Coordinates of N, CA, C and O in Angstrom, one line a residue:
Q12 N 85.6 89.4 98.3 CA 85.4 90.4 99.4 C 86.0 91.7 99.0 O 87.0 91.8 98.4
V13 N 85.3 92.8 99.4 CA 85.8 94.1 99.1 C 86.2 94.8 100.4 O 85.4 94.8 101.3
Q14 N 87.3 95.5 100.3 CA 87.7 96.3 101.5 C 88.1 97.7 101.1 O 88.9 97.8 100.1
L15 N 87.7 98.7 101.9 CA 88.2 100.0 101.7 C 88.7 100.4 103.1 O 87.9 100.3 104.1
V16 N 90.0 100.7 103.2 CA 90.6 101.0 104.5 C 91.1 102.4 104.5 O 92.0 102.7 103.8
E17 N 90.5 103.2 105.4 CA 91.0 104.6 105.5 C 92.1 104.7 106.6 O 92.1 103.9 107.5
S18 N 92.9 105.7 106.4 CA 94.0 106.0 107.4 C 94.4 107.4 107.2 O 94.0 108.1 106.3
G19 N 95.2 107.9 108.2 CA 95.7 109.3 108.1 C 95.0 110.3 109.0 O 95.5 111.4 109.1
G20 N 94.0 109.8 109.7 CA 93.3 110.8 110.6 C 94.2 111.1 111.8 O 95.2 110.4 112.1
G21 N 93.7 112.0 112.7 CA 94.5 112.3 113.9 C 93.9 113.6 114.5 O 92.9 114.1 114.1
S22 N 94.6 114.0 115.5 CA 94.3 115.2 116.2 C 95.3 116.3 115.9 O 96.5 116.1 116.1
V23 N 94.8 117.4 115.4 CA 95.7 118.5 114.9 C 95.1 119.8 115.4 O 94.1 119.9 116.0
Q24 N 95.9 120.9 115.2 CA 95.4 122.2 115.6 C 94.9 123.0 114.3 O 95.3 122.6 113.2
A25 N 94.1 124.0 114.6 CA 93.6 124.8 113.5 C 94.7 125.3 112.6 O 95.8 125.8 113.2
G26 N 94.6 125.3 111.3 CA 95.6 125.7 110.4 C 96.5 124.6 109.9 O 97.3 124.8 108.9
D27 N 96.5 123.5 110.6 CA 97.3 122.3 110.2 C 96.8 121.6 109.0 O 95.6 121.9 108.5
S28 N 97.5 120.7 108.5 CA 97.1 119.9 107.3 C 97.1 118.4 107.6 O 97.9 118.0 108.5
L29 N 96.3 117.6 107.0 CA 96.3 116.2 107.1 C 96.0 115.6 105.7 O 95.3 116.2 104.9
T30 N 96.5 114.4 105.4 CA 96.2 113.7 104.2 C 95.6 112.4 104.6 O 96.2 111.5 105.3
L31 N 94.4 112.1 104.2 CA 93.7 110.9 104.4 C 93.9 110.0 103.2 O 94.0 110.4 102.1
S32 N 94.0 108.7 103.5 CA 94.1 107.7 102.4 C 93.0 106.6 102.5 O 92.5 106.4 103.6
C33 N 92.6 106.1 101.4 CA 91.6 105.1 101.3 C 92.1 104.0 100.4 O 92.1 104.3 99.1
E34 N 92.6 102.9 100.9 CA 93.1 101.9 100.0 C 92.1 100.8 99.8 O 91.5 100.2 100.7
A35 N 91.9 100.5 98.5 CA 90.9 99.5 98.1 C 91.6 98.1 97.8 O 92.7 98.1 97.4
S36 N 91.0 97.1 98.2 CA 91.5 95.7 98.0 C 90.3 94.8 97.7 O 89.2 95.1 98.0
G37 N 90.7 93.6 97.2 CA 89.6 92.6 97.0 C 89.0 92.7 95.6 O 89.6 93.2 94.7
A38 N 87.8 92.2 95.6 CA 87.1 92.1 94.3 C 86.8 93.4 93.6 O 86.7 93.4 92.4
I39 N 86.8 94.5 94.4 CA 86.5 95.8 93.8 C 87.6 96.1 92.7 O 87.3 96.9 91.8
L40 N 88.8 95.6 92.9 CA 89.8 95.9 91.9 C 89.5 95.4 90.5 O 90.1 95.8 89.5
K41 N 88.6 94.4 90.4 CA 88.2 93.9 89.1 C 87.0 94.6 88.5 O 86.7 94.4 87.4
F42 N 86.4 95.5 89.3 CA 85.2 96.2 88.8 C 85.6 97.5 88.1 O 86.6 98.1 88.4
R43 N 84.7 97.9 87.3 CA 84.8 99.3 86.8 C 84.3 100.2 87.9 O 83.2 100.1 88.4
I44 N 85.2 101.2 88.2 CA 84.8 102.2 89.2 C 83.9 103.2 88.6 O 84.2 103.8 87.6
N45 N 82.8 103.5 89.3 CA 82.0 104.6 88.9 C 82.2 105.8 89.8 O 83.3 106.4 89.7
R46 N 81.4 106.0 90.7 CA 81.6 107.2 91.5 C 82.5 107.0 92.7 O 82.6 105.9 93.3
M47 N 83.3 108.0 93.0 CA 84.2 108.0 94.2 C 83.9 109.2 95.0 O 83.8 110.3 94.4
A48 N 84.0 109.1 96.3 CA 83.7 110.3 97.1 C 84.2 110.1 98.5 O 84.5 109.0 99.0
W49 N 84.4 111.3 99.2 CA 84.7 111.4 100.6 C 83.5 112.0 101.3 O 83.0 113.0 100.8
Y50 N 83.1 111.5 102.4 CA 82.1 112.0 103.3 C 82.7 112.2 104.7 O 83.7 111.6 105.0
R51 N 82.0 113.0 105.5 CA 82.3 113.1 106.9 C 81.1 113.2 107.7 O 80.0 113.6 107.2
Q52 N 81.2 112.8 108.9 CA 80.0 112.8 109.8 C 80.5 113.2 111.2 O 81.4 112.5 111.8
A53 N 80.0 114.3 111.8 CA 80.2 114.7 113.1 C 79.1 114.1 114.0 O 78.0 113.8 113.5
P54 N 79.4 113.9 115.3 CA 78.4 113.3 116.2 C 77.1 114.2 116.2 O 77.1 115.4 116.3
G55 N 76.0 113.5 116.0 CA 74.7 114.2 116.0 C 74.3 114.8 114.6 O 73.2 115.4 114.5
D56 N 75.3 114.8 113.7 CA 75.0 115.4 112.4 C 74.8 114.4 111.3 O 75.2 113.2 111.5
R57 N 74.2 114.8 110.2 CA 74.1 113.9 109.0 C 75.4 113.8 108.3 O 76.3 114.7 108.4
R58 N 75.6 112.7 107.6 CA 76.8 112.5 106.8 C 76.8 113.6 105.7 O 75.8 113.8 105.0
E59 N 78.0 114.2 105.6 CA 78.2 115.4 104.6 C 79.2 115.0 103.6 O 80.3 114.5 103.8
L60 N 78.8 115.3 102.3 CA 79.7 115.1 101.2 C 80.8 116.2 101.2 O 80.5 117.3 101.3
V61 N 82.1 115.8 101.1 CA 83.1 116.8 101.0 C 83.9 116.7 99.7 O 84.7 117.6 99.4
A62 N 83.8 115.6 98.9 CA 84.5 115.5 97.6 C 83.8 114.4 96.9 O 83.5 113.4 97.4
S63 N 83.6 114.7 95.6 CA 82.9 113.7 94.7 C 83.4 113.7 93.3 O 83.6 114.8 92.8
R64 N 83.5 112.6 92.7 CA 83.9 112.5 91.3 C 82.9 111.4 90.7 O 82.9 110.3 91.1
P65 N 82.1 111.8 89.7 CA 81.1 110.9 89.2 C 81.6 109.7 88.5 O 81.0 108.6 88.6
R66 N 82.7 109.8 87.8 CA 83.3 108.6 87.1 C 84.7 108.9 86.8 O 85.2 110.1 86.8
E67 N 85.5 107.9 86.4 CA 86.9 108.0 86.1 C 87.0 109.0 84.9 O 86.2 108.9 83.9
G68 N 88.0 109.8 84.9 CA 88.2 110.8 83.8 C 87.6 112.1 84.1 O 87.8 113.1 83.3
T69 N 86.7 112.2 85.1 CA 86.2 113.5 85.5 C 86.9 114.1 86.7 O 87.8 113.4 87.3
T70 N 86.6 115.3 87.1 CA 87.3 115.9 88.2 C 86.4 115.9 89.4 O 85.2 115.8 89.4
F71 N 87.1 116.0 90.6 CA 86.4 116.1 91.9 C 85.8 117.5 92.0 O 86.3 118.5 91.6
T72 N 84.6 117.5 92.7 CA 84.0 118.7 93.0 C 83.8 118.7 94.5 O 83.8 117.7 95.2
Y73 N 83.7 120.0 95.1 CA 83.7 120.2 96.5 C 82.6 121.1 96.9 O 82.2 122.1 96.2
P74 N 82.0 121.0 98.1 CA 81.1 122.0 98.6 C 81.8 123.2 99.1 O 83.1 123.2 99.3
D75 N 81.1 124.3 99.2 CA 81.7 125.6 99.6 C 82.5 125.5 100.9 O 83.5 126.2 101.1
S76 N 82.0 124.6 101.8 CA 82.6 124.5 103.1 C 84.1 124.1 103.1 O 84.8 124.4 104.1
V77 N 84.5 123.4 102.1 CA 85.9 122.9 102.0 C 86.6 123.3 100.7 O 87.8 123.1 100.6
K78 N 85.9 123.9 99.8 CA 86.5 124.3 98.5 C 87.7 125.2 98.7 O 87.6 126.2 99.5
G79 N 88.8 124.9 98.0 CA 90.0 125.7 98.2 C 90.9 125.2 99.3 O 92.1 125.6 99.4
R80 N 90.4 124.3 100.2 CA 91.2 123.8 101.3 C 91.4 122.3 101.1 O 92.4 121.8 101.5
F81 N 90.4 121.6 100.6 CA 90.5 120.1 100.4 C 90.7 119.8 98.9 O 90.1 120.4 98.1
T82 N 91.5 118.8 98.7 CA 91.8 118.3 97.4 C 91.8 116.7 97.4 O 92.6 116.1 98.1
A83 N 90.9 116.1 96.6 CA 90.9 114.7 96.5 C 91.7 114.2 95.2 O 91.7 115.0 94.2
S84 N 92.3 113.1 95.3 CA 93.0 112.6 94.2 C 93.1 111.0 94.2 O 92.7 110.5 95.3
T85 N 93.6 110.4 93.2 CA 93.7 109.0 93.2 C 95.1 108.6 92.7 O 95.7 109.3 91.9
D86 N 95.5 107.4 93.1 CA 96.7 106.8 92.6 C 96.3 105.4 92.2 O 96.2 104.5 93.0
N87 N 96.0 105.2 90.9 CA 95.5 103.9 90.4 C 96.5 102.8 90.6 O 96.1 101.6 90.9
A88 N 97.8 103.1 90.6 CA 98.8 102.0 90.8 C 98.8 101.5 92.2 O 99.1 100.3 92.4
K89 N 98.4 102.3 93.1 CA 98.3 101.9 94.5 C 96.9 101.6 95.0 O 96.6 101.4 96.1
N90 N 95.9 101.7 94.0 CA 94.5 101.5 94.4 C 94.1 102.3 95.5 O 93.3 101.8 96.4
T91 N 94.5 103.6 95.5 CA 94.2 104.4 96.7 C 93.6 105.8 96.3 O 94.0 106.4 95.3
L92 N 92.7 106.2 97.1 CA 92.0 107.5 97.0 C 92.5 108.3 98.2 O 92.7 107.8 99.3
Y93 N 92.9 109.6 97.9 CA 93.4 110.5 98.9 C 92.5 111.7 99.1 O 91.7 112.1 98.2
L94 N 92.6 112.3 100.3 CA 92.0 113.6 100.6 C 93.0 114.4 101.3 O 93.3 114.2 102.5
Q95 N 93.6 115.4 100.6 CA 94.5 116.4 101.2 C 93.7 117.5 101.8 O 92.9 118.1 101.1
M96 N 93.9 117.7 103.1 CA 93.1 118.8 103.8 C 94.1 119.8 104.4 O 94.9 119.5 105.2
N97 N 93.9 121.0 103.9 CA 94.8 122.1 104.4 C 94.0 123.1 105.2 O 92.8 123.2 105.0
D98 N 94.7 123.9 105.9 CA 94.1 125.0 106.7 C 92.9 124.5 107.5 O 91.8 125.0 107.4
L99 N 93.1 123.4 108.2 CA 91.9 122.8 108.9 C 91.3 123.7 110.0 O 92.0 124.5 110.6
E100 N 90.0 123.6 110.1 CA 89.3 124.4 111.1 C 88.6 123.4 112.1 O 88.3 122.3 111.8
P101 N 88.3 123.9 113.3 CA 87.5 123.1 114.2 C 86.3 122.5 113.7 O 85.9 121.4 114.0
S102 N 85.6 123.2 112.7 CA 84.4 122.7 112.1 C 84.6 121.5 111.2 O 83.7 120.9 110.8
D103 N 85.9 121.2 110.9 CA 86.2 120.0 110.1 C 86.3 118.8 110.9 O 86.4 117.7 110.4
T104 N 86.2 118.9 112.3 CA 86.2 117.7 113.1 C 85.0 116.8 112.8 O 83.9 117.2 112.8
A105 N 85.4 115.6 112.5 CA 84.4 114.6 112.1 C 85.1 113.2 111.8 O 86.3 113.2 111.8
R106 N 84.3 112.2 111.6 CA 84.8 111.0 111.1 C 84.7 111.0 109.6 O 83.6 111.3 109.1
Y107 N 85.8 110.7 108.9 CA 85.8 110.8 107.5 C 85.7 109.4 106.8 O 86.4 108.5 107.3
Y108 N 84.9 109.3 105.8 CA 84.6 108.0 105.2 C 84.9 108.1 103.6 O 84.5 109.1 103.0
C109 N 85.5 107.1 103.1 CA 85.5 107.0 101.6 C 84.4 106.1 101.1 O 84.0 105.2 101.8
M110 N 83.9 106.4 99.9 CA 82.8 105.7 99.3 C 83.1 105.5 97.9 O 83.6 106.4 97.2
I111 N 82.9 104.3 97.4 CA 83.1 103.9 96.0 C 81.9 103.2 95.5 O 81.4 102.3 96.2
I112 N 81.4 103.6 94.3 CA 80.3 102.8 93.6 C 81.0 102.1 92.5 O 81.6 102.8 91.6
A113 N 80.8 100.8 92.4 CA 81.5 100.1 91.4 C 80.8 98.8 91.0 O 79.9 98.4 91.7
G114 N 81.2 98.3 89.8 CA 80.7 97.0 89.4 C 79.4 97.2 88.5 O 78.9 98.2 88.4
P115 N 79.0 96.1 87.9 CA 77.9 96.1 86.9 C 76.6 96.4 87.6 O 75.7 97.0 86.9
D116 N 76.5 96.2 88.9 CA 75.2 96.5 89.6 C 75.3 97.8 90.4 O 74.5 98.1 91.2
S117 N 76.4 98.6 90.1 CA 76.6 99.9 90.8 C 76.5 99.7 92.3 O 75.7 100.4 93.0
E118 N 77.2 98.8 92.9 CA 77.1 98.5 94.3 C 77.9 99.6 95.1 O 79.0 100.1 94.6
T119 N 77.5 100.0 96.2 CA 78.1 101.0 97.0 C 79.0 100.3 98.1 O 78.5 99.5 98.9
F120 N 80.2 100.8 98.2 CA 81.2 100.3 99.2 C 81.6 101.4 100.1 O 81.9 102.5 99.6
W121 N 81.7 101.2 101.4 CA 82.2 102.2 102.4 C 83.4 101.7 103.2 O 83.5 100.5 103.5
G122 N 84.3 102.6 103.5 CA 85.3 102.3 104.5 C 84.8 102.4 105.9 O 83.6 102.8 106.1
Q123 N 85.7 102.1 106.9 CA 85.2 102.1 108.3 C 85.4 103.5 108.9 O 84.9 103.8 110.0
G124 N 86.0 104.4 108.2 CA 86.2 105.8 108.6 C 87.5 106.0 109.4 O 88.1 105.1 110.0
T125 N 87.9 107.3 109.4 CA 89.0 107.7 110.2 C 88.7 109.0 110.8 O 88.2 109.9 110.2
Q126 N 89.1 109.2 112.1 CA 88.7 110.3 112.9 C 89.6 111.5 112.7 O 90.9 111.3 112.7
V127 N 89.1 112.7 112.4 CA 89.9 113.9 112.4 C 89.3 114.8 113.4 O 88.1 115.1 113.5
T128 N 90.2 115.3 114.3 CA 89.9 116.2 115.4 C 90.7 117.5 115.3 O 92.0 117.3 115.3
V129 N 90.1 118.6 115.1 CA 90.9 119.9 115.0 C 90.6 120.8 116.2 O 89.4 121.1 116.4
S130 N 91.6 121.1 116.9 CA 91.5 122.0 118.1 C 91.7 123.4 117.7 O 92.5 123.7 116.8
P131 N 91.1 124.4 118.4 CA 91.3 125.8 118.1 C 92.7 126.2 118.2 O 93.4 125.7 119.0

């Protein structure tokens, strides 16, 4: 069984910072990790990519909407993916999801999401 568990969401004010975590457990720890990413989805909107790394050893890339404010990173010892979010804006309000593609069949795994709400 594979589990991705996000945490760190909350309600903050514009200009504040939050750090989201995505801890992996289960069979995924035995797989070779391919792509890792963070997505977000606001009510009524499509899921939006906010950070992506194609494979281990490469760097994360970001869309213009979050570039310079969001930074993704990993801690392999803790099997955890992070998303540091600075200078948050009300438009960042969404449910945030981590996604990992891993294994010989390039299977896609998603976490359950964590809510971020930014007030003006």
